[in-house]
mmCIF file of C-alpha atoms and ligand atoms in Angstrom:
data_model
loop_
_atom_site.group_PDB
_atom_site.id
_atom_site.type_symbol
_atom_site.label_atom_id
_atom_site.label_comp_id
_atom_site.label_asym_id
_atom_site.label_seq_id
_atom_site.Cartn_x
_atom_site.Cartn_y
_atom_site.Cartn_z
ATOM 1 C CA MET B 1 2.072 -8.783 37.525
ATOM 2 C CA THR B 2 5.001 -7.101 35.758
ATOM 3 C CA PRO B 3 7.559 -5.999 38.378
ATOM 4 C CA PRO B 4 8.476 -2.302 38.692
ATOM 5 C CA TYR B 5 11.543 -0.894 36.933
ATOM 6 C CA ARG B 6 14.428 1.220 38.213
ATOM 7 C CA ALA B 7 15.003 4.730 36.881
ATOM 8 C CA GLU B 8 18.381 6.337 37.590
ATOM 9 C CA TYR B 9 17.661 10.091 37.861
ATOM 10 C CA ILE B 10 20.782 11.996 36.759
ATOM 11 C CA TRP B 11 21.284 15.745 37.248
ATOM 12 C CA ILE B 12 23.952 18.453 37.171
ATOM 13 C CA ASP B 13 24.705 20.015 40.554
ATOM 14 C CA GLY B 14 25.851 23.465 41.705
ATOM 15 C CA THR B 15 29.484 22.696 42.582
ATOM 16 C CA VAL B 16 31.777 25.686 41.924
ATOM 17 C CA PRO B 17 33.744 26.244 39.710
ATOM 18 C CA THR B 18 32.763 23.076 37.786
ATOM 19 C CA SER B 19 29.423 21.295 38.233
ATOM 20 C CA LYS B 20 29.389 17.601 39.117
ATOM 21 C CA LEU B 21 26.968 14.875 38.109
ATOM 22 C CA ARG B 22 24.687 13.352 40.753
ATOM 23 C CA SER B 23 22.199 10.495 40.523
ATOM 24 C CA LYS B 24 19.758 8.483 42.614
ATOM 25 C CA THR B 25 17.360 5.623 41.958
ATOM 26 C CA LYS B 26 13.562 5.635 41.819
ATOM 27 C CA VAL B 27 11.539 2.410 41.622
ATOM 28 C CA ILE B 28 8.575 3.028 39.303
ATOM 29 C CA PRO B 29 5.518 0.818 38.607
ATOM 30 C CA ALA B 30 5.685 -0.945 35.224
ATOM 31 C CA GLY B 31 4.091 1.048 32.433
ATOM 32 C CA GLU B 32 4.401 4.455 34.190
ATOM 33 C CA ALA B 33 6.628 7.224 32.801
ATOM 34 C CA PRO B 34 9.317 8.719 35.099
ATOM 35 C CA PRO B 35 7.533 11.490 37.042
ATOM 36 C CA VAL B 36 8.840 14.836 38.300
ATOM 37 C CA TRP B 37 10.886 14.180 41.480
ATOM 38 C CA GLY B 38 12.912 16.138 44.032
ATOM 39 C CA PHE B 39 16.158 16.198 46.022
ATOM 40 C CA ASP B 40 17.960 17.927 48.862
ATOM 41 C CA GLY B 41 19.572 20.950 47.205
ATOM 42 C CA SER B 42 21.464 21.851 50.403
ATOM 43 C CA SER B 43 23.730 18.823 49.795
ATOM 44 C CA THR B 44 24.576 19.784 46.182
ATOM 45 C CA ASN B 45 25.273 23.521 46.525
ATOM 46 C CA GLN B 46 21.860 24.275 44.984
ATOM 47 C CA ALA B 47 19.839 25.504 47.996
ATOM 48 C CA PRO B 48 20.184 26.711 51.621
ATOM 49 C CA GLY B 49 19.341 24.153 54.347
ATOM 50 C CA SER B 50 16.384 26.259 55.465
ATOM 51 C CA ASN B 51 14.689 25.935 52.054
ATOM 52 C CA SER B 52 16.348 22.889 50.579
ATOM 53 C CA ASP B 53 13.924 21.329 48.096
ATOM 54 C CA CYS B 54 14.801 21.376 44.391
ATOM 55 C CA VAL B 55 12.829 19.795 41.561
ATOM 56 C CA LEU B 56 14.060 17.147 39.087
ATOM 57 C CA ASN B 57 12.274 17.496 35.748
ATOM 58 C CA PRO B 58 12.965 14.598 33.321
ATOM 59 C CA VAL B 59 14.209 15.886 29.916
ATOM 60 C CA PHE B 60 15.848 12.837 28.296
ATOM 61 C CA VAL B 61 15.093 9.164 28.974
ATOM 62 C CA CYS B 62 17.043 6.185 27.550
ATOM 63 C CA PRO B 63 17.608 2.476 28.315
ATOM 64 C CA ASP B 64 19.972 1.827 31.259
ATOM 65 C CA PRO B 65 22.791 -0.288 29.769
ATOM 66 C CA ILE B 66 24.293 -0.965 33.228
ATOM 67 C CA ARG B 67 21.191 -2.585 34.735
ATOM 68 C CA GLY B 68 19.573 -3.714 31.468
ATOM 69 C CA GLY B 69 16.026 -5.006 31.199
ATOM 70 C CA ASP B 70 13.333 -2.339 31.478
ATOM 71 C CA ASP B 71 15.513 -0.066 33.627
ATOM 72 C CA LYS B 72 16.069 3.512 32.452
ATOM 73 C CA LEU B 73 18.457 6.443 32.713
ATOM 74 C CA VAL B 74 16.570 9.698 33.263
ATOM 75 C CA LEU B 75 18.512 12.920 32.643
ATOM 76 C CA CYS B 76 16.828 15.814 34.473
ATOM 77 C CA GLU B 77 16.995 19.584 34.531
ATOM 78 C CA VAL B 78 16.831 21.246 37.942
ATOM 79 C CA LEU B 79 13.894 23.566 38.658
ATOM 80 C CA LEU B 80 12.932 25.714 41.630
ATOM 81 C CA THR B 81 9.745 24.731 43.447
ATOM 82 C CA ASP B 82 7.809 27.323 41.388
ATOM 83 C CA MET B 83 8.837 25.212 38.351
ATOM 84 C CA THR B 84 11.092 27.913 36.852
ATOM 85 C CA PRO B 85 14.729 27.015 35.934
ATOM 86 C CA HIS B 86 17.176 26.861 38.879
ATOM 87 C CA PRO B 87 20.129 29.319 38.508
ATOM 88 C CA SER B 88 22.416 26.273 37.903
ATOM 89 C CA ASN B 89 20.176 25.116 35.004
ATOM 90 C CA THR B 90 22.064 26.035 31.827
ATOM 91 C CA ARG B 91 19.913 23.754 29.646
ATOM 92 C CA ALA B 92 16.995 26.194 29.625
ATOM 93 C CA GLY B 93 19.127 28.933 27.983
ATOM 94 C CA CYS B 94 20.508 26.439 25.468
ATOM 95 C CA ALA B 95 16.984 25.310 24.534
ATOM 96 C CA ARG B 96 15.882 28.954 24.113
ATOM 97 C CA VAL B 97 18.732 29.758 21.690
ATOM 98 C CA ALA B 98 18.286 26.448 19.802
ATOM 99 C CA LYS B 99 14.641 27.338 19.216
ATOM 100 C CA LYS B 100 15.423 30.924 18.185
ATOM 101 C CA PHE B 101 17.862 29.768 15.473
ATOM 102 C CA ALA B 102 16.158 26.486 14.495
ATOM 103 C CA LYS B 103 15.831 27.582 10.861
ATOM 104 C CA HIS B 104 19.653 27.360 10.518
ATOM 105 C CA GLU B 105 19.491 23.678 11.619
ATOM 106 C CA PRO B 106 22.624 23.858 13.841
ATOM 107 C CA TRP B 107 24.517 20.575 14.371
ATOM 108 C CA PHE B 108 27.263 19.829 16.887
ATOM 109 C CA GLY B 109 29.871 17.081 17.122
ATOM 110 C CA ILE B 110 31.807 17.246 20.399
ATOM 111 C CA GLU B 111 35.150 15.473 21.007
ATOM 112 C CA GLN B 112 35.243 14.686 24.731
ATOM 113 C CA GLU B 113 38.772 14.078 26.032
ATOM 114 C CA TYR B 114 39.364 12.661 29.527
ATOM 115 C CA THR B 115 42.026 10.973 31.662
ATOM 116 C CA PHE B 116 41.887 7.781 33.730
ATOM 117 C CA PHE B 117 43.376 7.962 37.238
ATOM 118 C CA GLU B 118 44.207 5.246 39.739
ATOM 119 C CA GLY B 119 44.575 7.045 43.043
ATOM 120 C CA ALA B 120 46.677 10.173 42.539
ATOM 121 C CA ARG B 121 48.454 9.013 39.337
ATOM 122 C CA PRO B 122 47.219 8.641 35.768
ATOM 123 C CA MET B 123 46.421 4.977 35.063
ATOM 124 C CA GLY B 124 49.475 2.883 34.170
ATOM 125 C CA TRP B 125 52.002 5.618 35.049
ATOM 126 C CA PRO B 126 54.998 4.509 37.154
ATOM 127 C CA ASP B 127 54.802 5.074 40.947
ATOM 128 C CA SER B 128 57.583 7.627 40.661
ATOM 129 C CA GLY B 129 58.896 9.525 37.661
ATOM 130 C CA PHE B 130 57.180 9.619 34.283
ATOM 131 C CA PRO B 131 56.440 7.346 31.320
ATOM 132 C CA ALA B 132 58.390 7.801 28.076
ATOM 133 C CA PRO B 133 57.663 11.233 26.537
ATOM 134 C CA GLN B 134 54.649 11.818 24.264
ATOM 135 C CA GLY B 135 54.904 10.698 20.659
ATOM 136 C CA GLY B 136 53.751 7.086 20.330
ATOM 137 C CA TYR B 137 50.616 7.032 22.435
ATOM 138 C CA TYR B 138 48.047 8.767 20.173
ATOM 139 C CA CYS B 139 45.956 6.019 18.544
ATOM 140 C CA GLY B 140 48.556 3.551 19.829
ATOM 141 C CA VAL B 141 48.370 -0.194 20.378
ATOM 142 C CA GLY B 142 50.145 -2.486 22.858
ATOM 143 C CA ALA B 143 50.473 -2.849 26.617
ATOM 144 C CA ASP B 144 53.422 -0.416 26.772
ATOM 145 C CA GLU B 145 51.324 2.399 25.242
ATOM 146 C CA ILE B 146 47.691 1.770 26.132
ATOM 147 C CA PHE B 147 46.130 2.030 29.592
ATOM 148 C CA GLY B 148 42.422 1.384 30.144
ATOM 149 C CA ARG B 149 41.234 0.058 26.791
ATOM 150 C CA GLU B 150 38.907 -2.488 28.439
ATOM 151 C CA ILE B 151 37.123 0.407 30.183
ATOM 152 C CA VAL B 152 36.865 2.377 26.920
ATOM 153 C CA GLU B 153 35.336 -0.622 25.150
ATOM 154 C CA ALA B 154 32.813 -1.183 27.970
ATOM 155 C CA HIS B 155 31.902 2.523 27.914
ATOM 156 C CA THR B 156 31.400 2.575 24.137
ATOM 157 C CA THR B 157 29.158 -0.504 24.341
ATOM 158 C CA ALA B 158 27.141 1.155 27.110
ATOM 159 C CA CYS B 159 26.695 4.369 25.059
ATOM 160 C CA ILE B 160 25.510 2.381 22.015
ATOM 161 C CA GLU B 161 23.083 0.322 24.115
ATOM 162 C CA ALA B 162 21.713 3.527 25.676
ATOM 163 C CA GLY B 163 21.043 4.845 22.155
ATOM 164 C CA LEU B 164 23.446 7.794 22.455
ATOM 165 C CA ALA B 165 24.875 9.369 19.275
ATOM 166 C CA ILE B 166 28.459 8.261 19.999
ATOM 167 C CA SER B 167 30.450 8.451 16.756
ATOM 168 C CA GLY B 168 33.949 7.196 17.696
ATOM 169 C CA THR B 169 36.766 6.847 20.237
ATOM 170 C CA ASN B 170 40.572 7.122 20.227
ATOM 171 C CA ALA B 171 43.580 6.948 22.544
ATOM 172 C CA GLU B 172 45.062 10.423 23.037
ATOM 173 C CA VAL B 173 48.519 11.993 22.952
ATOM 174 C CA MET B 174 49.116 11.666 26.722
ATOM 175 C CA PRO B 175 49.155 8.077 28.043
ATOM 176 C CA ALA B 176 45.931 7.234 29.987
ATOM 177 C CA GLN B 177 44.131 10.008 28.092
ATOM 178 C CA TRP B 178 41.267 9.083 25.744
ATOM 179 C CA GLU B 179 38.528 10.660 23.653
ATOM 180 C CA PHE B 180 35.012 9.839 22.531
ATOM 181 C CA GLN B 181 32.876 11.858 20.119
ATOM 182 C CA ILE B 182 29.135 12.611 20.275
ATOM 183 C CA GLY B 183 27.280 13.907 17.213
ATOM 184 C CA PRO B 184 26.626 15.472 14.844
ATOM 185 C CA ILE B 185 23.156 16.328 16.213
ATOM 186 C CA GLY B 186 21.330 19.448 17.443
ATOM 187 C CA PRO B 187 22.652 21.599 20.321
ATOM 188 C CA VAL B 188 20.306 20.384 23.083
ATOM 189 C CA GLU B 189 20.407 16.737 21.960
ATOM 190 C CA CYS B 190 24.215 16.735 21.692
ATOM 191 C CA SER B 191 24.530 18.253 25.182
ATOM 192 C CA ASP B 192 22.007 15.829 26.735
ATOM 193 C CA HIS B 193 23.804 12.861 25.170
ATOM 194 C CA LEU B 194 27.213 14.165 26.257
ATOM 195 C CA TRP B 195 26.132 14.560 29.902
ATOM 196 C CA VAL B 196 24.701 11.008 29.935
ATOM 197 C CA ALA B 197 27.872 9.673 28.234
ATOM 198 C CA ARG B 198 29.970 11.395 30.936
ATOM 199 C CA TRP B 199 27.830 9.771 33.650
ATOM 200 C CA LEU B 200 28.264 6.376 31.979
ATOM 201 C CA LEU B 201 32.034 6.939 31.792
ATOM 202 C CA TYR B 202 32.285 7.518 35.549
ATOM 203 C CA ARG B 203 29.888 4.647 36.269
ATOM 204 C CA VAL B 204 31.616 2.094 34.009
ATOM 205 C CA ALA B 205 35.104 3.054 35.260
ATOM 206 C CA GLU B 206 33.855 2.721 38.867
ATOM 207 C CA ASP B 207 33.438 -1.038 38.309
ATOM 208 C CA PHE B 208 37.141 -1.201 37.345
ATOM 209 C CA GLY B 209 38.228 0.755 40.445
ATOM 210 C CA VAL B 210 39.343 3.614 38.171
ATOM 211 C CA SER B 211 38.237 7.264 38.138
ATOM 212 C CA ALA B 212 37.919 9.395 35.010
ATOM 213 C CA THR B 213 38.607 13.136 35.202
ATOM 214 C CA LEU B 214 37.748 15.968 32.824
ATOM 215 C CA TYR B 215 40.337 18.276 34.416
ATOM 216 C CA PRO B 216 41.834 20.276 31.510
ATOM 217 C CA LYS B 217 45.519 19.968 32.517
ATOM 218 C CA PRO B 218 45.775 16.838 34.646
ATOM 219 C CA VAL B 219 49.593 16.715 34.476
ATOM 220 C CA ARG B 220 51.711 19.889 34.406
ATOM 221 C CA GLY B 221 54.659 20.162 32.051
ATOM 222 C CA ASP B 222 55.200 18.680 28.613
ATOM 223 C CA TRP B 223 51.949 16.692 28.523
ATOM 224 C CA ASN B 224 48.876 17.520 26.443
ATOM 225 C CA GLY B 225 45.828 18.906 28.226
ATOM 226 C CA ALA B 226 42.265 17.626 27.780
ATOM 227 C CA GLY B 227 39.856 19.553 25.575
ATOM 228 C CA ALA B 228 36.384 19.255 24.108
ATOM 229 C CA HIS B 229 36.799 20.372 20.487
ATOM 230 C CA THR B 230 33.371 21.541 19.361
ATOM 231 C CA ASN B 231 32.519 20.970 15.690
ATOM 232 C CA PHE B 232 29.690 23.080 14.299
ATOM 233 C CA SER B 233 27.679 23.477 11.116
ATOM 234 C CA THR B 234 24.467 25.046 9.859
ATOM 235 C CA ASN B 235 22.477 24.078 6.768
ATOM 236 C CA ALA B 236 24.242 26.833 4.774
ATOM 237 C CA MET B 237 27.697 25.609 5.902
ATOM 238 C CA ARG B 238 26.835 22.041 4.900
ATOM 239 C CA GLU B 239 26.031 23.310 1.393
ATOM 240 C CA SER B 240 28.848 25.745 0.575
ATOM 241 C CA TYR B 241 32.231 27.014 1.736
ATOM 242 C CA ALA B 242 31.780 30.796 2.175
ATOM 243 C CA PRO B 243 29.516 30.380 5.251
ATOM 244 C CA CYS B 244 32.187 28.137 6.851
ATOM 245 C CA GLU B 245 34.725 30.980 6.687
ATOM 246 C CA GLU B 246 32.073 33.473 7.800
ATOM 247 C CA ALA B 247 31.312 31.286 10.830
ATOM 248 C CA ALA B 248 35.001 31.075 11.794
ATOM 249 C CA LYS B 249 35.373 34.854 11.447
ATOM 250 C CA ALA B 250 32.189 35.565 13.447
ATOM 251 C CA LEU B 251 33.722 33.899 16.520
ATOM 252 C CA GLY B 252 36.620 36.412 16.612
ATOM 253 C CA PRO B 253 34.835 39.493 18.027
ATOM 254 C CA LYS B 254 33.236 37.337 20.762
ATOM 255 C CA HIS B 255 36.472 35.552 21.766
ATOM 256 C CA ASP B 256 36.648 36.887 25.342
ATOM 257 C CA LEU B 257 32.976 36.170 26.048
ATOM 258 C CA HIS B 258 33.411 32.561 24.885
ATOM 259 C CA ILE B 259 36.777 31.898 26.588
ATOM 260 C CA LYS B 260 35.380 32.938 29.989
ATOM 261 C CA GLN B 261 32.664 30.263 29.690
ATOM 262 C CA TYR B 262 34.655 27.458 28.026
ATOM 263 C CA GLY B 263 35.628 25.702 31.287
ATOM 264 C CA TYR B 264 37.536 26.410 34.520
ATOM 265 C CA ALA B 265 41.342 26.745 34.308
ATOM 266 C CA ILE B 266 41.335 27.276 30.540
ATOM 267 C CA GLU B 267 44.538 29.332 30.782
ATOM 268 C CA GLU B 268 46.338 26.225 32.144
ATOM 269 C CA ARG B 269 45.498 24.347 28.936
ATOM 270 C CA LEU B 270 45.516 27.027 26.204
ATOM 271 C CA THR B 271 49.199 27.876 26.569
ATOM 272 C CA GLY B 272 49.981 28.177 22.852
ATOM 273 C CA LEU B 273 51.830 24.821 23.035
ATOM 274 C CA HIS B 274 50.503 21.235 22.705
ATOM 275 C CA GLU B 275 48.217 21.886 19.709
ATOM 276 C CA THR B 276 46.540 24.975 21.212
ATOM 277 C CA ALA B 277 46.376 28.697 20.476
ATOM 278 C CA HIS B 278 47.139 30.930 23.492
ATOM 279 C CA TRP B 279 43.960 31.769 25.430
ATOM 280 C CA SER B 280 44.505 35.507 24.944
ATOM 281 C CA GLN B 281 44.523 35.313 21.134
ATOM 282 C CA PHE B 282 41.979 34.395 18.478
ATOM 283 C CA ARG B 283 43.146 32.913 15.193
ATOM 284 C CA TRP B 284 41.430 30.681 12.629
ATOM 285 C CA GLY B 285 42.978 28.650 9.815
ATOM 286 C CA VAL B 286 42.615 25.715 7.433
ATOM 287 C CA SER B 287 44.132 22.470 8.841
ATOM 288 C CA ASP B 288 45.823 24.507 11.615
ATOM 289 C CA ARG B 289 45.829 22.630 14.936
ATOM 290 C CA GLY B 290 47.590 25.602 16.529
ATOM 291 C CA ALA B 291 44.603 27.857 15.742
ATOM 292 C CA SER B 292 41.621 28.683 17.980
ATOM 293 C CA VAL B 293 39.269 27.585 15.200
ATOM 294 C CA ARG B 294 40.206 25.098 12.478
ATOM 295 C CA ILE B 295 38.564 24.472 9.116
ATOM 296 C CA PRO B 296 39.366 20.798 8.436
ATOM 297 C CA TRP B 297 41.269 20.185 5.175
ATOM 298 C CA GLN B 298 38.503 18.018 3.739
ATOM 299 C CA VAL B 299 36.059 20.917 4.266
ATOM 300 C CA ALA B 300 38.327 23.231 2.249
ATOM 301 C CA ARG B 301 38.611 20.487 -0.406
ATOM 302 C CA ASP B 302 34.878 19.663 -0.569
ATOM 303 C CA LYS B 303 33.980 23.377 -0.364
ATOM 304 C CA LYS B 304 31.394 22.669 2.359
ATOM 305 C CA GLY B 305 31.099 21.111 5.804
ATOM 306 C CA TYR B 306 31.804 22.404 9.317
ATOM 307 C CA ILE B 307 34.285 24.229 11.552
ATOM 308 C CA GLU B 308 36.087 23.050 14.693
ATOM 309 C CA ASP B 309 36.233 25.337 17.741
ATOM 310 C CA ARG B 310 39.345 23.966 19.471
ATOM 311 C CA ARG B 311 39.099 26.214 22.540
ATOM 312 C CA PRO B 312 36.588 24.485 24.883
ATOM 313 C CA ASN B 313 38.077 22.590 27.827
ATOM 314 C CA ALA B 314 37.215 18.969 28.602
ATOM 315 C CA ASN B 315 35.409 20.260 31.730
ATOM 316 C CA MET B 316 33.136 22.669 29.833
ATOM 317 C CA ASP B 317 29.347 22.631 30.101
ATOM 318 C CA PRO B 318 28.011 21.621 26.653
ATOM 319 C CA TYR B 319 24.721 23.501 27.225
ATOM 320 C CA THR B 320 26.751 26.713 27.643
ATOM 321 C CA VAL B 321 29.213 26.083 24.798
ATOM 322 C CA THR B 322 26.588 25.049 22.231
ATOM 323 C CA ARG B 323 24.414 28.014 23.251
ATOM 324 C CA LEU B 324 27.291 30.489 22.777
ATOM 325 C CA VAL B 325 28.437 29.045 19.427
ATOM 326 C CA THR B 326 24.892 28.886 18.032
ATOM 327 C CA ASP B 327 24.060 32.402 19.222
ATOM 328 C CA THR B 328 27.287 34.033 17.979
ATOM 329 C CA ILE B 329 27.366 32.426 14.529
ATOM 330 C CA CYS B 330 23.647 32.382 13.726
ATOM 331 C CA SER B 331 23.258 36.014 14.896
ATOM 332 C CA ALA B 332 26.070 36.990 12.512
ATOM 333 C CA PHE B 333 24.393 35.066 9.661
ATOM 334 C CA ASP B 334 21.046 36.766 10.355
ATOM 335 C CA ALA B 335 22.611 40.251 10.518
ATOM 336 C CA LYS B 336 24.233 39.653 7.127
ATOM 337 C CA SER B 337 21.177 38.223 5.395
ATOM 338 C CA LYS B 338 18.838 41.013 6.511
ATOM 339 C CA PRO B 339 17.604 42.804 3.401
ATOM 340 C CA ALA B 340 19.300 46.172 2.882
ATOM 341 C CA SER B 341 15.927 47.833 3.506
ATOM 342 C CA ALA B 342 15.975 46.540 7.087
ATOM 343 C CA ARG B 343 19.416 48.023 7.755
ATOM 344 C CA LYS B 344 19.015 51.474 6.213
ATOM 345 C CA ALA B 345 16.239 53.538 4.699
ATOM 346 C CA PRO B 346 15.494 52.378 1.168
ATOM 347 C CA ALA B 347 16.726 54.700 -1.583
ATOM 348 C CA ARG B 348 13.865 56.107 -3.593
HETATM 349 P P1 ADP Y 1 39.723 15.411 14.865
HETATM 350 O O1 ADP Y 1 40.254 14.578 15.991
HETATM 351 O O2 ADP Y 1 40.470 15.236 13.583
HETATM 352 O O3 ADP Y 1 39.591 16.868 15.231
HETATM 353 P P2 ADP Y 1 37.249 13.815 15.158
HETATM 354 O O4 ADP Y 1 37.034 12.771 14.122
HETATM 355 O O5 ADP Y 1 37.675 13.390 16.509
HETATM 356 O O6 ADP Y 1 38.230 14.935 14.524
HETATM 357 O O7 ADP Y 1 35.896 14.642 15.371
HETATM 358 C C1 ADP Y 1 35.214 15.224 14.328
HETATM 359 C C2 ADP Y 1 33.830 15.554 14.807
HETATM 360 O O8 ADP Y 1 33.167 16.329 13.827
HETATM 361 C C3 ADP Y 1 32.955 14.354 15.079
HETATM 362 O O9 ADP Y 1 32.463 14.468 16.411
HETATM 363 C C4 ADP Y 1 31.806 14.492 14.081
HETATM 364 O O10 ADP Y 1 30.593 14.082 14.649
HETATM 365 C C5 ADP Y 1 31.810 15.988 13.852
HETATM 366 N N1 ADP Y 1 31.167 16.403 12.599
HETATM 367 C C6 ADP Y 1 31.251 15.823 11.384
HETATM 368 N N2 ADP Y 1 30.484 16.473 10.469
HETATM 369 C C7 ADP Y 1 29.893 17.510 11.143
HETATM 370 C C8 ADP Y 1 28.994 18.544 10.773
HETATM 371 N N3 ADP Y 1 28.542 18.686 9.518
HETATM 372 N N4 ADP Y 1 28.594 19.419 11.734
HETATM 373 C C9 ADP Y 1 29.058 19.313 12.995
HETATM 374 N N5 ADP Y 1 29.904 18.365 13.393
HETATM 375 C C10 ADP Y 1 30.335 17.458 12.494
HETATM 376 MN MN1 MN Y 2 39.290 13.970 17.742
HETATM 377 MN MN1 MN Y 3 41.564 14.766 20.599
HETATM 378 MN MN1 MN Y 4 39.639 17.796 17.139
#
């Protein structure tokens, strides 16, 4: 008889102000799909002790590259016991908006930055004082510049073996800070893959005795923060340039709404220094890494492509960010393309 397999059920909890990932293992008979399951919501800030049951509903299943074999990773959304979305479930709103604007074929590519820590210090930093100032670390090579590459390589291999849409990695400006990119794929898919890639990052680093953090400003002072630049396109943007500028402009009037939901402590990171625009201002520009939204130079050259929203923090929720960006830009496109007759009475 074929032995059972292990399914690691992964979900997003209710920790405030930034949700954490949780997971637990279910042993499932060979040949059976991962069923709906449950957990104690009173231990994850998702329910009171007197009524503690929450529901785990599988939404994305992939091979488990840590355990191998027939074992699986099972990303879940959290439901209430009446099978409606739990208040902490931001995926449901993302899926609703993705469906509403599906005709625009929105794609996302997210650049996830993060920092390795050993104990209370970034990995490889001296016990007291600081490493040499920033300048040579970004995309660097050599033991004096690079801390944690063996973990990054193991994580990238794990993401590929899980079948995630990982598209690259690089060492970042601050030593011990790194980035991986997911995409370009649809809003819900990109967010599902990013959450699983984050879980794999923590899990792989655990085996090295290292923790990874998404905190947006892990070291105060003259050190870059950690962001999650969010690249976006629709079918119209992938075909011509005018919609790319229209998309960048459409984000302006909704700046405050977006900033509030782009990750806790965003004002610590978006200071106006270190390749950011100040959190209180909105500005877009071609090739401008000091802007809120950048149109990459090759997009201006090719006269088509995508835009980069540089505002989201590393600790943002991708379901929330991709929902907001899709809603804001696609709503603006729809308002513009409505026939004149739908906006005002036709002239006779
Ligand atoms: P940089 O560091 O220069 O800002 P990266 O190479 O790290 O850029 O990231 C660029 C991101 O843009 C990648 O995640 C890629 O998947 C994404 N991307 C490329 N083309 C598109 C597109 N048409 N729509 C959305 N995202 C895209
Ligand atoms: Mn990048
Ligand atoms: Mn980066
Ligand atoms: Mn970027």
